[in-house]
């Protein structure tokens, strides 16, 4: 089903998609596991006769991606509401990123140097 059609008919399709996803969570349907695999050229202008110049990409269906997002949101809400996510967790943590993790490590290093714990770094 094309994405544009789902978006255009979302008001009509929403109840059915909700039921489909709820039942799919109980038993992940095999059709959601299928992807279209296509070779893509690594760089424009690369030699198209060389297999090493290609990489594979797999395109999942729109509904498969949407189901993945629903599962991710539900799991995140469960983990957050039950305080099961470590405070320093960055991946899959709302408002956290690699930059957040790097800033935490950097801050910890500065604090350790200030306390004299890492004096070898100042030499």
PDB file of C-alpha atoms in Angstrom:
ATOM      1  CA  UNK A   1       0.000   0.000   0.000  1.00  0.00           C
ATOM      2  CA  UNK A   2       1.567   3.346  -0.969  1.00  0.00           C
ATOM      3  CA  UNK A   3       2.379   5.740   1.870  1.00  0.00           C
ATOM      4  CA  UNK A   4       0.526   8.625   0.235  1.00  0.00           C
ATOM      5  CA  UNK A   5      -2.669   6.553   0.139  1.00  0.00           C
ATOM      6  CA  UNK A   6      -2.425   5.604   3.821  1.00  0.00           C
ATOM      7  CA  UNK A   7      -1.853   9.243   4.760  1.00  0.00           C
ATOM      8  CA  UNK A   8      -4.718  10.427   2.561  1.00  0.00           C
ATOM      9  CA  UNK A   9      -7.113   7.842   4.020  1.00  0.00           C
ATOM     10  CA  UNK A  10      -5.819   7.929   7.599  1.00  0.00           C
ATOM     11  CA  UNK A  11      -9.134   8.849   9.224  1.00  0.00           C
ATOM     12  CA  UNK A  12     -10.831   5.867   7.590  1.00  0.00           C
ATOM     13  CA  UNK A  13      -7.903   3.453   8.050  1.00  0.00           C
ATOM     14  CA  UNK A  14      -6.912   4.353  11.621  1.00  0.00           C
ATOM     15  CA  UNK A  15      -9.328   1.955  13.425  1.00  0.00           C
ATOM     16  CA  UNK A  16      -8.293  -0.935  11.181  1.00  0.00           C
ATOM     17  CA  UNK A  17      -4.577  -0.192  11.470  1.00  0.00           C
ATOM     18  CA  UNK A  18      -4.953  -0.016  15.259  1.00  0.00           C
ATOM     19  CA  UNK A  19      -6.564  -3.468  15.350  1.00  0.00           C
ATOM     20  CA  UNK A  20      -3.964  -4.814  12.927  1.00  0.00           C
ATOM     21  CA  UNK A  21      -1.085  -3.531  15.061  1.00  0.00           C
ATOM     22  CA  UNK A  22      -2.599  -4.739  18.320  1.00  0.00           C
ATOM     23  CA  UNK A  23      -2.958  -8.239  16.921  1.00  0.00           C
ATOM     24  CA  UNK A  24       0.477  -8.050  15.298  1.00  0.00           C
ATOM     25  CA  UNK A  25       2.101  -7.335  18.625  1.00  0.00           C
ATOM     26  CA  UNK A  26       0.832 -10.682  19.862  1.00  0.00           C
ATOM     27  CA  UNK A  27       2.340 -12.511  16.886  1.00  0.00           C
ATOM     28  CA  UNK A  28       4.547 -10.509  14.535  1.00  0.00           C
ATOM     29  CA  UNK A  29       3.141 -11.202  11.083  1.00  0.00           C
ATOM     30  CA  UNK A  30       5.635 -12.607   8.526  1.00  0.00           C
ATOM     31  CA  UNK A  31       4.674 -10.022   5.897  1.00  0.00           C
ATOM     32  CA  UNK A  32       6.105  -7.292   8.152  1.00  0.00           C
ATOM     33  CA  UNK A  33       9.467  -9.069   8.050  1.00  0.00           C
ATOM     34  CA  UNK A  34       9.799  -8.832   4.270  1.00  0.00           C
ATOM     35  CA  UNK A  35      11.836  -6.117   2.636  1.00  0.00           C
ATOM     36  CA  UNK A  36      12.748  -5.103  -0.875  1.00  0.00           C
ATOM     37  CA  UNK A  37      16.538  -5.295  -1.167  1.00  0.00           C
ATOM     38  CA  UNK A  38      18.159  -3.070  -3.771  1.00  0.00           C
ATOM     39  CA  UNK A  39      21.785  -2.458  -4.645  1.00  0.00           C
ATOM     40  CA  UNK A  40      22.835   1.185  -4.520  1.00  0.00           C
ATOM     41  CA  UNK A  41      26.015   2.636  -5.939  1.00  0.00           C
ATOM     42  CA  UNK A  42      28.307   3.830  -3.113  1.00  0.00           C
ATOM     43  CA  UNK A  43      29.469   6.945  -4.940  1.00  0.00           C
ATOM     44  CA  UNK A  44      28.184   8.669  -8.046  1.00  0.00           C
ATOM     45  CA  UNK A  45      30.553   8.020 -10.919  1.00  0.00           C
ATOM     46  CA  UNK A  46      31.845   4.704  -9.493  1.00  0.00           C
ATOM     47  CA  UNK A  47      32.497   1.840 -11.869  1.00  0.00           C
ATOM     48  CA  UNK A  48      29.104   0.152 -12.208  1.00  0.00           C
ATOM     49  CA  UNK A  49      30.672  -3.110 -13.375  1.00  0.00           C
ATOM     50  CA  UNK A  50      32.386  -3.662  -9.993  1.00  0.00           C
ATOM     51  CA  UNK A  51      30.254  -5.325  -7.301  1.00  0.00           C
ATOM     52  CA  UNK A  52      32.428  -3.795  -4.551  1.00  0.00           C
ATOM     53  CA  UNK A  53      31.093  -0.346  -5.519  1.00  0.00           C
ATOM     54  CA  UNK A  54      27.579  -1.262  -4.402  1.00  0.00           C
ATOM     55  CA  UNK A  55      25.900  -1.510  -1.037  1.00  0.00           C
ATOM     56  CA  UNK A  56      22.588  -3.152  -0.320  1.00  0.00           C
ATOM     57  CA  UNK A  57      19.609  -1.337   1.092  1.00  0.00           C
ATOM     58  CA  UNK A  58      16.425  -2.909   2.345  1.00  0.00           C
ATOM     59  CA  UNK A  59      13.143  -1.069   2.247  1.00  0.00           C
ATOM     60  CA  UNK A  60      10.482  -2.221   4.666  1.00  0.00           C
ATOM     61  CA  UNK A  61       6.822  -1.532   4.041  1.00  0.00           C
ATOM     62  CA  UNK A  62       5.259   1.624   5.437  1.00  0.00           C
ATOM     63  CA  UNK A  63       3.093  -0.402   7.834  1.00  0.00           C
ATOM     64  CA  UNK A  64       6.136  -2.321   9.075  1.00  0.00           C
ATOM     65  CA  UNK A  65       7.920   0.944   9.858  1.00  0.00           C
ATOM     66  CA  UNK A  66       4.814   2.317  11.549  1.00  0.00           C
ATOM     67  CA  UNK A  67       4.468  -0.828  13.674  1.00  0.00           C
ATOM     68  CA  UNK A  68       8.138  -0.557  14.629  1.00  0.00           C
ATOM     69  CA  UNK A  69       7.530   3.009  15.788  1.00  0.00           C
ATOM     70  CA  UNK A  70       4.441   2.021  17.810  1.00  0.00           C
ATOM     71  CA  UNK A  71       6.395  -0.748  19.555  1.00  0.00           C
ATOM     72  CA  UNK A  72       9.301   1.591  20.255  1.00  0.00           C
ATOM     73  CA  UNK A  73       7.001   4.237  21.771  1.00  0.00           C
ATOM     74  CA  UNK A  74       5.140   1.697  23.929  1.00  0.00           C
ATOM     75  CA  UNK A  75       8.363   0.127  25.143  1.00  0.00           C
ATOM     76  CA  UNK A  76       9.870   3.535  25.912  1.00  0.00           C
ATOM     77  CA  UNK A  77       6.779   4.573  27.868  1.00  0.00           C
ATOM     78  CA  UNK A  78       6.884   1.326  29.862  1.00  0.00           C
ATOM     79  CA  UNK A  79      10.598   1.703  30.652  1.00  0.00           C
ATOM     80  CA  UNK A  80      10.208   5.356  31.620  1.00  0.00           C
ATOM     81  CA  UNK A  81       7.090   4.859  33.763  1.00  0.00           C
ATOM     82  CA  UNK A  82       8.776   2.022  35.681  1.00  0.00           C
ATOM     83  CA  UNK A  83      12.123   3.833  36.029  1.00  0.00           C
ATOM     84  CA  UNK A  84      13.920   1.045  34.183  1.00  0.00           C
ATOM     85  CA  UNK A  85      16.113   3.307  32.029  1.00  0.00           C
ATOM     86  CA  UNK A  86      19.520   4.240  33.462  1.00  0.00           C
ATOM     87  CA  UNK A  87      19.860   7.998  33.952  1.00  0.00           C
ATOM     88  CA  UNK A  88      22.972   8.060  31.774  1.00  0.00           C
ATOM     89  CA  UNK A  89      21.347   6.088  28.937  1.00  0.00           C
ATOM     90  CA  UNK A  90      21.476   8.094  25.716  1.00  0.00           C
ATOM     91  CA  UNK A  91      20.271   5.706  23.024  1.00  0.00           C
ATOM     92  CA  UNK A  92      16.459   5.513  22.851  1.00  0.00           C
ATOM     93  CA  UNK A  93      16.175   8.123  25.567  1.00  0.00           C
ATOM     94  CA  UNK A  94      14.134  11.207  24.767  1.00  0.00           C
ATOM     95  CA  UNK A  95      16.116  14.464  24.808  1.00  0.00           C
ATOM     96  CA  UNK A  96      19.407  12.555  25.023  1.00  0.00           C
ATOM     97  CA  UNK A  97      21.930  12.042  22.260  1.00  0.00           C
ATOM     98  CA  UNK A  98      25.568  11.228  21.631  1.00  0.00           C
ATOM     99  CA  UNK A  99      26.321  14.831  22.481  1.00  0.00           C
ATOM    100  CA  UNK A 100      24.677  14.349  25.879  1.00  0.00           C
ATOM    101  CA  UNK A 101      26.828  11.275  26.535  1.00  0.00           C
ATOM    102  CA  UNK A 102      30.017  13.024  25.382  1.00  0.00           C
ATOM    103  CA  UNK A 103      29.271  16.039  27.579  1.00  0.00           C
ATOM    104  CA  UNK A 104      28.759  13.716  30.578  1.00  0.00           C
ATOM    105  CA  UNK A 105      32.118  11.987  30.021  1.00  0.00           C
ATOM    106  CA  UNK A 106      33.838  15.343  29.445  1.00  0.00           C
ATOM    107  CA  UNK A 107      32.307  16.766  32.621  1.00  0.00           C
ATOM    108  CA  UNK A 108      33.337  13.680  34.621  1.00  0.00           C
ATOM    109  CA  UNK A 109      36.915  14.020  33.321  1.00  0.00           C
ATOM    110  CA  UNK A 110      37.060  17.701  34.276  1.00  0.00           C
ATOM    111  CA  UNK A 111      35.746  16.932  37.761  1.00  0.00           C
ATOM    112  CA  UNK A 112      38.304  14.146  38.174  1.00  0.00           C
ATOM    113  CA  UNK A 113      41.157  16.459  37.081  1.00  0.00           C
ATOM    114  CA  UNK A 114      39.929  19.161  39.479  1.00  0.00           C
ATOM    115  CA  UNK A 115      39.981  16.612  42.305  1.00  0.00           C
ATOM    116  CA  UNK A 116      43.458  15.430  41.316  1.00  0.00           C
ATOM    117  CA  UNK A 117      42.292  11.955  40.357  1.00  0.00           C
ATOM    118  CA  UNK A 118      43.625  12.244  36.807  1.00  0.00           C
ATOM    119  CA  UNK A 119      46.771  14.304  37.314  1.00  0.00           C
ATOM    120  CA  UNK A 120      48.523  12.355  34.502  1.00  0.00           C
ATOM    121  CA  UNK A 121      46.276  14.152  31.986  1.00  0.00           C
ATOM    122  CA  UNK A 122      47.652  17.582  32.933  1.00  0.00           C
ATOM    123  CA  UNK A 123      51.315  16.715  32.235  1.00  0.00           C
TER     124      UNK A 123
END
